[in-house]
CSV table of C-alpha atoms in Angstrom, one decimal:
chain,number,residue,atom,x,y,z
D,1,MET,CA,-29.9,-20.0,63.0
D,2,VAL,CA,-26.6,-21.3,64.7
D,3,VAL,CA,-24.8,-20.6,61.4
D,4,ASP,CA,-25.6,-16.9,61.3
D,5,SER,CA,-24.4,-16.3,65.1
D,6,ILE,CA,-20.7,-17.4,64.1
D,7,PRO,CA,-18.7,-14.1,63.4
D,8,ARG,CA,-17.7,-13.7,59.5
D,9,ALA,CA,-14.0,-14.0,60.2
D,10,TYR,CA,-14.4,-17.2,61.9
D,11,LYS,CA,-16.8,-18.4,58.7
D,12,LYS,CA,-13.9,-17.5,56.4
D,13,ALA,CA,-11.5,-19.2,58.4
D,14,ILE,CA,-13.3,-22.4,58.6
D,15,LEU,CA,-13.8,-22.5,54.8
D,16,VAL,CA,-9.9,-21.6,54.4
D,17,ILE,CA,-9.0,-24.7,56.3
D,18,MET,CA,-11.4,-26.9,54.5
D,19,ASP,CA,-9.9,-25.9,51.5
D,20,VAL,CA,-6.4,-26.2,52.8
D,21,VAL,CA,-7.4,-29.9,53.4
D,22,ILE,CA,-9.0,-30.3,50.0
D,23,PHE,CA,-5.8,-29.2,48.2
D,24,ALA,CA,-3.8,-31.9,50.3
D,25,ALA,CA,-6.1,-34.7,49.4
D,26,ALA,CA,-6.4,-33.3,45.9
D,27,ILE,CA,-2.3,-33.5,45.6
D,28,TRP,CA,-2.5,-37.2,47.0
D,29,LEU,CA,-5.0,-38.2,44.6
D,30,ALA,CA,-3.3,-36.3,41.7
D,31,PHE,CA,-0.3,-38.4,42.7
D,32,ALA,CA,-2.1,-41.6,43.0
D,33,ILE,CA,-3.5,-41.2,39.8
D,34,ARG,CA,-0.1,-40.4,37.9
D,35,THR,CA,1.4,-43.5,39.7
D,36,THR,CA,-1.6,-45.7,39.8
D,37,SER,CA,-0.7,-46.5,43.3
D,38,THR,CA,-2.8,-45.7,46.5
D,39,ILE,CA,0.5,-45.0,48.5
D,40,PRO,CA,2.4,-42.8,46.0
D,41,GLN,CA,6.0,-41.8,46.5
D,42,PHE,CA,6.3,-38.2,46.9
D,43,ASN,CA,10.1,-37.8,46.7
D,44,GLY,CA,9.9,-35.1,49.5
D,45,THR,CA,8.0,-32.8,47.3
D,46,TYR,CA,4.5,-33.1,48.9
D,47,PHE,CA,4.7,-30.5,51.5
D,48,LYS,CA,6.5,-28.2,49.3
D,49,LEU,CA,3.9,-28.5,46.8
D,50,LEU,CA,1.3,-28.1,49.1
D,51,LEU,CA,2.9,-24.8,50.6
D,52,ILE,CA,3.2,-23.3,47.2
D,53,ILE,CA,-0.4,-24.3,46.2
D,54,VAL,CA,-2.0,-22.8,49.6
D,55,ALA,CA,0.3,-19.4,49.4
D,56,VAL,CA,-1.1,-19.0,45.8
D,57,ARG,CA,-4.5,-20.3,45.6
D,58,ILE,CA,-6.1,-18.9,48.8
D,59,PRO,CA,-5.0,-15.1,48.1
D,60,VAL,CA,-6.6,-15.8,44.6
D,61,PHE,CA,-9.6,-17.3,46.1
D,62,VAL,CA,-9.9,-14.2,48.7
D,63,LYS,CA,-9.5,-11.8,46.0
D,64,LEU,CA,-12.1,-13.3,43.9
D,65,GLY,CA,-14.7,-13.6,46.6
D,66,LEU,CA,-15.2,-16.9,46.7
D,67,TYR,CA,-15.2,-16.7,50.6
D,68,ARG,CA,-17.8,-14.0,50.9
D,69,SER,CA,-20.6,-16.3,51.1
D,70,PHE,CA,-20.6,-19.2,53.8
D,71,LEU,CA,-22.0,-22.8,53.0
D,72,ARG,CA,-24.5,-21.6,50.2
D,73,PHE,CA,-25.5,-23.8,47.4
D,74,PRO,CA,-23.1,-23.5,44.5
D,75,SER,CA,-25.0,-21.2,42.0
D,76,GLU,CA,-23.6,-20.3,38.6
D,77,ARG,CA,-21.6,-17.5,40.0
D,78,VAL,CA,-20.0,-19.8,42.4
D,79,TRP,CA,-19.0,-22.3,39.7
D,80,LEU,CA,-17.4,-19.4,37.7
D,81,ILE,CA,-15.5,-18.0,40.4
D,82,ALA,CA,-14.2,-21.3,41.3
D,83,ALA,CA,-13.3,-22.0,37.9
D,84,GLN,CA,-11.4,-18.6,37.5
D,85,GLY,CA,-9.4,-19.0,40.8
D,86,MET,CA,-8.4,-22.5,39.5
D,87,ALA,CA,-7.1,-21.4,36.1
D,88,ILE,CA,-5.6,-18.2,37.6
D,89,SER,CA,-3.7,-19.8,40.5
D,90,THR,CA,-2.6,-22.8,38.4
D,91,LEU,CA,-0.7,-20.5,36.2
D,92,PHE,CA,1.0,-18.8,39.3
D,93,ILE,CA,1.6,-21.8,40.5
D,94,GLY,CA,3.5,-23.2,37.8
D,95,VAL,CA,5.7,-20.0,37.8
D,96,ALA,CA,6.4,-20.4,41.7
D,97,LEU,CA,7.3,-23.7,40.9
D,98,TYR,CA,9.4,-22.9,38.0
D,99,LEU,CA,11.3,-20.3,40.5
D,100,ALA,CA,11.5,-22.4,43.1
D,101,ASP,CA,12.9,-25.0,41.1
D,102,LEU,CA,11.3,-28.0,42.5
D,103,GLN,CA,12.6,-31.3,41.5
D,104,GLY,CA,11.1,-34.5,40.9
D,105,GLU,CA,7.4,-32.9,40.1
D,106,PRO,CA,5.7,-34.8,37.4
D,107,ARG,CA,4.1,-32.2,35.0
D,108,SER,CA,0.8,-34.1,35.0
D,109,VAL,CA,0.3,-33.9,38.6
D,110,LEU,CA,0.3,-30.0,38.1
D,111,LEU,CA,-2.6,-30.9,35.3
D,112,ILE,CA,-4.6,-33.3,37.5
D,113,GLU,CA,-4.7,-31.7,40.7
D,114,PRO,CA,-6.6,-28.5,39.8
D,115,PHE,CA,-9.5,-30.7,38.5
D,116,VAL,CA,-9.5,-32.6,41.5
D,117,SER,CA,-9.4,-29.5,43.7
D,118,PHE,CA,-12.2,-27.8,41.8
D,119,PHE,CA,-14.4,-30.9,41.9
D,120,LEU,CA,-13.8,-31.2,45.8
D,121,VAL,CA,-14.1,-27.5,46.5
D,122,LEU,CA,-17.8,-27.5,44.9
D,123,SER,CA,-18.8,-30.7,46.3
D,124,SER,CA,-17.8,-29.8,49.7
D,125,ARG,CA,-19.9,-26.3,49.4
D,126,GLN,CA,-22.8,-28.6,47.9
D,127,PHE,CA,-22.7,-30.9,51.1
D,128,LEU,CA,-22.3,-28.3,53.8
D,129,GLY,CA,-25.0,-26.2,52.2
D,130,LYS,CA,-27.5,-29.4,52.1
D,131,GLN,CA,-26.7,-30.0,56.0
D,132,ILE,CA,-27.2,-26.6,56.9
D,133,PHE,CA,-30.5,-26.4,54.9
D,134,LYS,CA,-31.6,-29.4,56.5
D,135,MET,CA,-30.9,-27.9,59.9
D,136,SER,CA,-32.6,-24.6,59.2
D,137,SER,CA,-35.6,-26.8,57.8
D,138,ALA,CA,-35.7,-28.7,61.2
D,139,VAL,CA,-35.6,-25.9,63.4
D,140,ALA,CA,-38.1,-23.6,61.9
D,141,LYS,CA,-41.3,-24.5,59.8
D,142,ARG,CA,-41.1,-23.1,56.4
D,143,GLU,CA,-44.1,-21.7,54.3
D,144,ARG,CA,-44.0,-23.8,51.0
D,145,VAL,CA,-44.3,-21.7,47.9
D,146,ILE,CA,-44.6,-22.5,44.2
D,147,ILE,CA,-42.7,-21.0,41.5
D,148,TYR,CA,-44.2,-20.4,38.4
D,149,GLY,CA,-41.4,-20.4,35.9
D,150,ALA,CA,-38.7,-22.9,35.6
D,151,GLY,CA,-36.2,-20.8,33.4
D,152,LEU,CA,-33.0,-19.1,34.6
D,153,ALA,CA,-35.1,-16.4,37.1
D,154,GLY,CA,-36.8,-19.5,38.6
D,155,ILE,CA,-33.7,-21.1,39.4
D,156,GLN,CA,-32.0,-18.2,40.8
D,157,MET,CA,-35.2,-17.6,43.0
D,158,ALA,CA,-35.0,-21.1,44.3
D,159,HIS,CA,-31.5,-20.6,45.3
D,160,SER,CA,-32.3,-17.6,47.2
D,161,ILE,CA,-35.0,-19.2,48.6
D,162,ARG,CA,-33.2,-21.8,50.0
D,163,VAL,CA,-30.7,-20.1,52.3
D,164,MET,CA,-33.7,-18.0,53.7
D,165,GLU,CA,-35.6,-19.2,56.8
D,166,GLY,CA,-39.2,-18.5,56.0
D,167,LEU,CA,-39.8,-20.3,52.7
D,168,LYS,CA,-39.3,-23.6,50.9
D,169,VAL,CA,-40.1,-24.1,47.3
D,170,ALA,CA,-42.5,-27.2,46.8
D,171,SER,CA,-42.4,-27.0,43.2
D,172,PHE,CA,-41.9,-25.3,39.6
D,173,ILE,CA,-44.8,-24.8,37.4
D,174,ASP,CA,-44.2,-24.1,33.7
D,175,ASP,CA,-45.9,-23.8,30.5
D,176,ASP,CA,-43.5,-25.7,28.3
D,177,PRO,CA,-44.3,-29.3,28.0
D,178,SER,CA,-40.7,-30.3,27.4
D,179,LYS,CA,-39.8,-29.2,31.0
D,180,TRP,CA,-42.8,-31.1,33.0
D,181,ASN,CA,-41.7,-33.7,35.2
D,182,MET,CA,-38.2,-32.6,34.8
D,183,LEU,CA,-36.0,-32.0,38.0
D,184,ILE,CA,-34.4,-28.6,37.9
D,185,ALA,CA,-32.2,-27.5,40.7
D,186,ASP,CA,-33.6,-30.6,42.7
D,187,ILE,CA,-37.2,-29.3,42.3
D,188,LYS,CA,-39.8,-31.2,40.1
D,189,VAL,CA,-41.5,-29.3,37.3
D,190,TYR,CA,-45.3,-29.6,36.9
D,191,PRO,CA,-47.9,-28.4,34.4
D,192,PRO,CA,-50.6,-25.5,35.0
D,193,SER,CA,-53.1,-28.2,35.5
D,194,ALA,CA,-51.4,-29.6,38.5
D,195,ILE,CA,-51.5,-26.3,40.7
D,196,ALA,CA,-54.6,-27.0,42.6
D,197,GLN,CA,-53.7,-30.6,43.5
D,198,LEU,CA,-50.0,-29.2,44.3
D,199,ALA,CA,-51.7,-26.8,46.5
D,200,GLU,CA,-53.8,-29.2,48.6
D,201,LYS,CA,-51.0,-31.6,49.1
D,202,HIS,CA,-48.3,-29.0,50.1
D,203,LYS,CA,-50.3,-26.7,52.0
D,204,VAL,CA,-49.3,-23.9,49.8
D,205,ARG,CA,-51.1,-20.6,49.7
D,206,ARG,CA,-48.6,-18.3,48.0
D,207,ALA,CA,-46.9,-18.8,44.5
D,208,ILE,CA,-44.3,-16.7,43.0
D,209,ILE,CA,-44.1,-15.5,39.3
D,210,ALA,CA,-40.6,-16.2,38.1
D,211,ALA,CA,-41.0,-15.3,34.3
D,212,PRO,CA,-39.6,-11.8,33.4
D,213,SER,CA,-39.4,-12.3,29.5
D,214,SER,CA,-42.9,-13.5,29.4
D,215,SER,CA,-45.5,-11.2,27.5
D,216,SER,CA,-48.3,-9.3,29.5
D,217,VAL,CA,-50.8,-11.9,27.7
D,218,ASP,CA,-48.9,-14.9,29.3
D,219,ARG,CA,-48.4,-13.3,32.6
D,220,ARG,CA,-52.2,-12.8,32.7
D,221,LYS,CA,-52.7,-16.4,32.0
D,222,MET,CA,-50.2,-17.0,34.8
D,223,VAL,CA,-52.1,-15.0,37.5
D,224,PHE,CA,-55.4,-16.6,36.1
D,225,ASN,CA,-54.3,-20.3,36.6
D,226,LEU,CA,-52.9,-19.5,40.2
D,227,ARG,CA,-55.9,-17.4,41.4
D,228,LYS,CA,-58.3,-20.2,40.0
D,229,ALA,CA,-56.4,-22.5,42.3
D,230,GLY,CA,-56.8,-20.0,45.2
D,231,LEU,CA,-53.2,-19.0,45.6
D,232,GLU,CA,-52.3,-15.6,46.3
């Protein structure tokens, strides 16, 4: 895959540059929301504020490890790291602005900007992750698999498979009727009775059981359902 051939340092640089652009846009939007104007008046503080935010927030993101993975789907861990980074950096930014004695800066802008940046950072990762996934799917034909278990373990398994080149999740299977027909991690959940039909429709040969908390009886039942449909 083309992305895998890019040196890690270049990948980090791409993400850093992307976040700098996001912070610049977030400051603009924060001023626009605060002043209810599409062309807000910055009073000469825009670039000073951007410089302080970049100087503080980027090192915090690096320290927390937000740039260790490149363009992957935002998982619960990425959301947590981004939220922690925003909270910590906002505190430091407030101190830096106080020490810099930056005048003419509405306090509400400093409250709005972190939320806008948080949303844009995660949205950008989601968008680019989907584009990389589409590119990899077009380059290599992926073997479709079924995940039995639409709980936390199943969701984590689905996220892991999404960044792999050889597999693609066709659907979730779950014994809980409350989850049937739901979309979890953008994947539809079906009842066990639909396994054979799904296997035929998507040309599925293998299934993955992701239910670590299930009892031995339930696991044997899962294996029976899968083997009944001819899956490995």
